[in-house]
Amino acid sequence: MKLLAGNSNRPLAEAIAAYLRVDLTRASVHRFADMEIFVEIQENVRGEDVFIIQSTSYPANDNLMELLVCIDALRRASARRITAVIPYFGYARQDRKPGPRTPISAKLVANLITQAGANRVLTLELHAGQIQGFFDIPVDNLYGAPLMAPDIANNLGPDNVLIVSPDVGGVARARAYAKRIDANLAIIDKRRERAGHSEVMNVIGEVEGRHCVLVDDIVDSGGTLCNAADALLAAGALSVQAYCTHGVLSGGAVARIAASSLDKLVITDSIRPTEGVRVTEKIRVLAVAQLMGEAISRIASESSVSSLFD
Ligand code: R5P
């Protein structure tokens, strides 16, 4: 097995390599003056089972292009099998046409990865499970719940905890968390009654006197979580925490979270945490290296990956 690290999240690639007790394959990624990407793999990969680790996080287009260029280099270097390990799969939220004459960019990205020469994909908490079907190569989609649900149980205990989906689209995910820790479920129904009018947050479920835990795949601007936390507290919740697998945290999101009514936000390091994230007391980061590393090891040895979800 060979592990190759892209530049988007090198600390995670190093932690995965340490878990697997292999060295990262020597490679260099250069930029030409016009910012074109050039990749050189500096050791033999002919006939090897190669895993290229790259989150397509900010700057999403550069990191995606770097992934594609690396896959192309590996294919031309005669790697036997190339697995694109994409802890955070960018463009996943563009998984349908929101209106006429709009793209389905998640499908386009799937096509690009496949055409570049990837033989399979390993990813974590896809925004929508059906994105697996955008690929005609095998996709293993890991979940954040096996990592995060025990953390919720350890920190809050099973009593009085309520798992909350911040929108209707996340109900299946929230239900999976609730089942794991034997907690009840509530849902926030976000609705804009009329264009130009502010969002109404309807809380469905008994939240009064409960410690609420919002679960989501992505925290980006932080707006969804902060508004949901306010709605839950207004409905009588005792406290609100949030667990989101991917800390996209764009723009002023970290400051927004820090100033919000959330007690805590827990994310993973699927996206490399910025310095701002690291120093913000309200945000805690869980490591995914062991989960991703174990999945890589099982793919390499052709053993079950789904048993990791149990
Ligand atoms: C949307 O469907 C996703 O699951 C997240 O809820 C969303 O991306 C969060 O975005 P933001 O933090 O900008 O509200």
Coordinates of C-alpha atoms and ligand atoms in Angstrom, one line a residue:
M1 CA 0.0 0.0 0.0
K2 CA 1.1 3.5 -0.8
L3 CA -0.3 6.7 0.8
L4 CA 0.0 10.0 -1.0
A5 CA -1.0 13.3 0.7
G6 CA -2.4 16.3 -1.1
N7 CA -1.9 19.7 0.4
S8 CA -5.4 20.3 1.7
N9 CA -5.0 18.5 5.0
R10 CA -1.5 17.2 5.5
P11 CA -1.7 16.8 9.3
L12 CA -4.6 14.4 8.8
A13 CA -2.7 12.5 6.1
E14 CA 0.3 12.2 8.5
A15 CA -2.0 10.9 11.3
I16 CA -3.5 8.3 9.0
A17 CA 0.0 7.3 7.9
A18 CA 1.0 7.0 11.6
Y19 CA -2.1 4.8 12.3
L20 CA -1.2 2.6 9.4
R21 CA 2.5 2.6 10.2
V22 CA 3.5 3.5 6.6
D23 CA 5.5 6.5 5.4
L24 CA 3.8 9.0 3.1
T25 CA 4.9 8.5 -0.5
R26 CA 7.4 11.2 -1.5
A27 CA 5.9 13.7 -3.9
S28 CA 6.0 17.3 -4.7
V29 CA 3.3 19.7 -5.8
H30 CA 4.5 22.9 -7.5
R31 CA 2.8 25.9 -8.8
F32 CA 3.8 27.6 -11.9
A33 CA 3.8 31.4 -12.0
D34 CA 0.2 31.4 -13.4
M35 CA -0.8 29.0 -10.5
E36 CA -1.1 26.0 -12.6
I37 CA -0.5 22.8 -10.5
F38 CA 2.3 20.4 -11.3
V39 CA 2.7 17.1 -9.4
E40 CA 5.8 14.9 -9.3
I41 CA 5.6 11.5 -7.6
Q42 CA 9.1 10.8 -6.4
E43 CA 9.0 7.1 -5.8
N44 CA 8.0 4.1 -7.8
V45 CA 4.2 3.3 -7.6
R46 CA 4.0 0.8 -10.5
G47 CA 1.6 -2.1 -9.5
E48 CA 0.9 -0.5 -6.1
D49 CA -2.4 -0.1 -4.3
V50 CA -2.4 3.7 -3.8
F51 CA -4.5 5.9 -1.6
I52 CA -4.4 9.7 -2.3
I53 CA -5.7 11.7 0.6
Q54 CA -7.2 15.1 -0.2
S55 CA -10.2 17.0 1.1
T56 CA -11.8 19.2 -1.5
S57 CA -12.3 22.0 1.1
Y58 CA -11.4 25.7 0.8
P59 CA -9.9 26.7 -1.7
A60 CA -12.2 24.0 -3.2
N61 CA -11.3 24.4 -6.8
D62 CA -7.5 24.4 -6.2
N63 CA -7.8 21.3 -3.9
L64 CA -10.0 19.5 -6.4
M65 CA -7.7 20.2 -9.3
E66 CA -4.7 19.1 -7.2
L67 CA -6.6 15.8 -6.5
L68 CA -7.3 15.3 -10.2
V69 CA -3.7 16.0 -11.2
C70 CA -2.4 13.6 -8.6
I71 CA -4.7 10.8 -9.8
D72 CA -3.6 11.4 -13.4
A73 CA 0.1 11.2 -12.3
L74 CA -0.6 8.0 -10.5
R75 CA -2.5 6.5 -13.4
R76 CA 0.3 7.3 -15.8
A77 CA 2.8 5.9 -13.3
S78 CA 1.0 2.5 -13.6
A79 CA -0.5 2.3 -10.1
R80 CA -2.5 -0.9 -9.9
R81 CA -5.4 0.7 -8.0
I82 CA -6.1 4.3 -7.1
T83 CA -8.4 5.2 -4.3
A84 CA -9.3 8.8 -3.8
V85 CA -9.7 9.3 -0.1
I86 CA -11.8 12.5 0.3
P87 CA -12.5 13.1 4.0
Y88 CA -14.5 16.2 3.0
F89 CA -16.2 16.0 -0.4
G90 CA -16.7 19.6 -1.6
Y91 CA -19.5 20.4 -4.1
A92 CA -21.7 17.8 -2.4
R93 CA -24.4 20.3 -1.6
Q94 CA -24.9 20.8 -5.3
D95 CA -26.5 17.4 -5.7
R96 CA -29.7 18.5 -7.5
K97 CA -31.0 21.2 -9.8
P98 CA -32.4 23.9 -7.5
G99 CA -33.9 25.6 -10.5
P100 CA -34.0 25.7 -14.3
R101 CA -30.6 26.0 -16.1
T102 CA -28.5 25.2 -13.1
P103 CA -25.8 22.5 -12.8
I104 CA -25.6 19.3 -10.7
S105 CA -22.0 20.0 -9.8
A106 CA -21.6 17.1 -7.4
K107 CA -22.2 14.8 -10.4
L108 CA -19.7 16.8 -12.5
V109 CA -17.1 16.4 -9.7
A110 CA -17.8 12.6 -9.6
N111 CA -17.3 12.4 -13.4
L112 CA -14.0 14.4 -13.1
I113 CA -12.6 12.1 -10.4
T114 CA -13.6 9.0 -12.3
Q115 CA -12.3 10.3 -15.6
A116 CA -9.0 11.3 -14.0
G117 CA -8.5 7.6 -13.3
A118 CA -9.6 6.8 -9.7
N119 CA -10.7 3.2 -9.3
R120 CA -12.6 3.8 -6.0
V121 CA -13.5 6.5 -3.5
L122 CA -13.4 6.6 0.3
T123 CA -15.2 9.5 1.9
L124 CA -16.9 10.6 5.1
E125 CA -20.4 11.7 5.8
L126 CA -21.5 12.6 2.3
H127 CA -24.1 15.4 2.4
A128 CA -26.5 13.1 0.6
G129 CA -26.0 9.3 0.4
Q130 CA -27.2 9.2 -3.2
I131 CA -24.0 11.0 -4.3
Q132 CA -22.5 7.5 -4.2
G133 CA -24.7 6.7 -7.2
F134 CA -23.1 9.6 -9.1
F135 CA -20.0 7.4 -9.4
D136 CA -19.8 4.2 -11.5
I137 CA -16.9 3.1 -9.3
P138 CA -17.2 1.8 -5.7
V139 CA -17.7 4.5 -3.1
D140 CA -17.3 3.8 0.7
N141 CA -19.1 6.5 2.7
L142 CA -18.1 6.5 6.3
Y143 CA -20.2 8.1 9.0
G144 CA -19.4 10.6 11.7
A145 CA -21.8 9.0 14.2
P146 CA -19.6 6.1 15.4
L147 CA -17.1 8.8 16.4
M148 CA -19.4 11.4 17.7
A149 CA -22.3 9.5 19.3
P150 CA -20.0 8.0 22.0
D151 CA -18.6 11.5 22.6
I152 CA -22.2 12.9 23.1
A153 CA -23.0 10.0 25.5
N154 CA -19.7 10.5 27.5
N155 CA -20.2 14.2 27.8
L156 CA -23.9 14.5 28.4
G157 CA -25.0 11.0 29.5
P158 CA -28.2 9.4 28.2
D159 CA -30.6 11.3 30.6
N160 CA -32.4 14.3 29.4
V161 CA -30.6 14.5 26.1
L162 CA -32.5 15.2 23.0
I163 CA -31.0 14.9 19.5
V164 CA -32.2 17.6 17.1
S165 CA -32.0 17.8 13.4
P166 CA -31.6 21.4 12.3
D167 CA -33.6 20.9 9.1
V168 CA -35.9 18.3 7.7
G169 CA -33.2 17.0 5.3
G170 CA -31.1 15.9 8.2
V171 CA -33.7 13.7 10.0
A172 CA -32.3 10.3 8.9
R173 CA -28.9 11.3 10.2
A174 CA -30.3 12.7 13.5
R175 CA -32.3 9.5 14.0
A176 CA -29.2 7.4 13.6
Y177 CA -27.5 9.4 16.4
A178 CA -30.6 9.2 18.6
K179 CA -30.7 5.4 18.1
R180 CA -27.1 5.0 19.0
I181 CA -27.4 6.8 22.3
D182 CA -31.0 5.8 23.0
A183 CA -32.2 9.4 23.1
N184 CA -35.4 11.1 21.7
L185 CA -35.5 13.1 18.5
A186 CA -36.7 16.6 17.7
I187 CA -36.7 18.4 14.3
I188 CA -36.5 22.0 13.3
D189 CA -38.6 22.9 10.4
K190 CA -37.2 26.0 8.7
R191 CA -39.6 27.9 6.6
R192 CA -39.7 31.1 4.7
E193 CA -43.4 31.8 4.5
R194 CA -43.1 34.4 1.8
A195 CA -40.1 35.7 -0.2
G196 CA -38.5 38.7 1.6
H197 CA -39.9 37.6 5.0
S198 CA -37.5 36.2 7.6
E199 CA -37.3 32.4 8.3
V200 CA -39.7 30.9 10.8
M201 CA -38.2 28.1 12.9
N202 CA -40.9 25.6 14.0
V203 CA -39.6 23.2 16.6
I204 CA -41.2 19.8 16.3
G205 CA -40.8 17.7 19.5
E206 CA -40.7 18.3 23.3
V207 CA -37.6 20.3 24.0
E208 CA -38.5 22.0 27.3
G209 CA -36.2 21.0 30.1
R210 CA -33.9 19.0 27.8
H211 CA -30.2 19.3 26.9
C212 CA -30.4 19.5 23.1
V213 CA -27.7 18.3 20.7
L214 CA -27.9 19.5 17.1
V215 CA -26.4 17.1 14.6
D216 CA -25.5 18.0 11.0
D217 CA -23.0 17.1 8.3
I218 CA -21.7 20.6 7.6
V219 CA -21.3 23.8 9.5
D220 CA -20.5 26.5 7.0
S221 CA -21.6 30.1 7.8
G222 CA -22.9 28.8 11.1
G223 CA -26.3 30.4 10.4
T224 CA -28.3 27.2 10.6
L225 CA -26.9 26.2 14.0
C226 CA -27.0 29.6 15.6
N227 CA -30.6 30.2 14.6
A228 CA -31.6 26.7 15.6
A229 CA -29.9 27.1 19.0
D230 CA -31.9 30.3 19.6
A231 CA -35.1 28.6 18.6
L232 CA -34.5 25.7 20.9
L233 CA -33.7 27.9 23.9
A234 CA -36.8 30.0 23.2
A235 CA -38.8 26.8 23.3
G236 CA -37.4 26.0 26.8
A237 CA -34.3 23.9 26.1
L238 CA -31.8 23.9 29.1
S239 CA -28.7 23.9 26.8
V240 CA -27.7 23.5 23.2
Q241 CA -24.6 21.8 21.8
A242 CA -23.9 20.9 18.2
Y243 CA -22.0 18.1 16.5
C244 CA -21.1 18.6 12.8
T245 CA -18.8 16.3 10.9
H246 CA -17.3 18.9 8.5
G247 CA -16.2 22.3 9.9
V248 CA -16.3 24.3 6.7
L249 CA -16.6 27.5 8.8
S250 CA -16.4 30.1 6.1
G251 CA -16.1 33.8 6.5
G252 CA -17.1 35.0 10.0
A253 CA -18.4 31.6 11.1
V254 CA -16.0 31.1 13.9
A255 CA -16.8 34.5 15.5
R256 CA -20.5 33.8 14.9
I257 CA -20.3 30.5 16.8
A258 CA -18.2 32.0 19.6
A259 CA -20.9 34.7 20.1
S260 CA -23.8 32.4 19.8
S261 CA -26.0 30.8 22.4
L262 CA -24.5 27.4 21.6
D263 CA -22.6 25.9 24.5
K264 CA -20.2 23.9 22.3
L265 CA -19.6 23.0 18.7
V266 CA -17.8 19.7 18.1
I267 CA -16.4 19.1 14.6
T268 CA -13.9 16.7 13.1
D269 CA -10.6 17.4 11.4
S270 CA -11.9 16.2 8.0
I271 CA -11.0 19.7 7.0
R272 CA -7.8 21.1 8.5
P273 CA -8.8 23.3 11.4
T274 CA -7.6 26.9 11.1
E275 CA -5.8 28.7 13.9
G276 CA -9.0 30.5 14.7
V277 CA -10.8 27.2 15.2
R278 CA -8.0 25.9 17.4
V279 CA -8.0 28.8 19.8
T280 CA -11.8 29.1 20.1
E281 CA -12.8 27.5 23.3
K282 CA -16.3 26.8 22.2
I283 CA -15.1 24.6 19.3
R284 CA -13.7 21.1 19.9
V285 CA -12.1 19.0 17.2
L286 CA -12.3 15.1 17.1
A287 CA -9.7 13.2 15.1
V288 CA -10.8 11.0 12.2
A289 CA -7.4 9.5 11.4
Q290 CA -8.2 6.2 13.1
L291 CA -11.6 5.8 11.4
M292 CA -10.2 6.7 8.0
G293 CA -7.0 4.7 8.5
E294 CA -8.9 1.6 9.5
A295 CA -11.2 1.9 6.4
I296 CA -8.1 2.2 4.2
S297 CA -6.5 -0.8 5.9
R298 CA -9.7 -2.8 5.3
I299 CA -10.0 -1.7 1.6
A300 CA -6.4 -2.7 1.1
S301 CA -7.0 -6.2 2.7
E302 CA -10.4 -6.6 0.9
S303 CA -12.2 -6.9 4.2
S304 CA -15.5 -5.4 5.3
V305 CA -15.7 -1.6 5.7
S306 CA -19.4 -1.5 6.7
S307 CA -18.6 -3.4 9.9
L308 CA -16.9 -0.1 11.0
F309 CA -20.4 1.4 11.3
D310 CA -21.6 -1.0 13.9
Ligands
R5P1 C1 -27.5 21.8 4.5 O1 -28.3 21.1 4.0 C2 -26.3 21.3 5.4 O2 -26.7 20.1 5.9 C3 -26.0 22.3 6.5 O3 -27.1 22.4 7.3 C4 -25.6 23.6 5.9 O4 -24.6 23.5 4.9 C5 -25.1 24.5 7.0 O5 -24.8 25.7 6.4 P1 -24.6 27.1 7.3 O6 -23.7 26.7 8.4 O7 -24.1 28.1 6.3 O8 -26.0 27.5 7.8

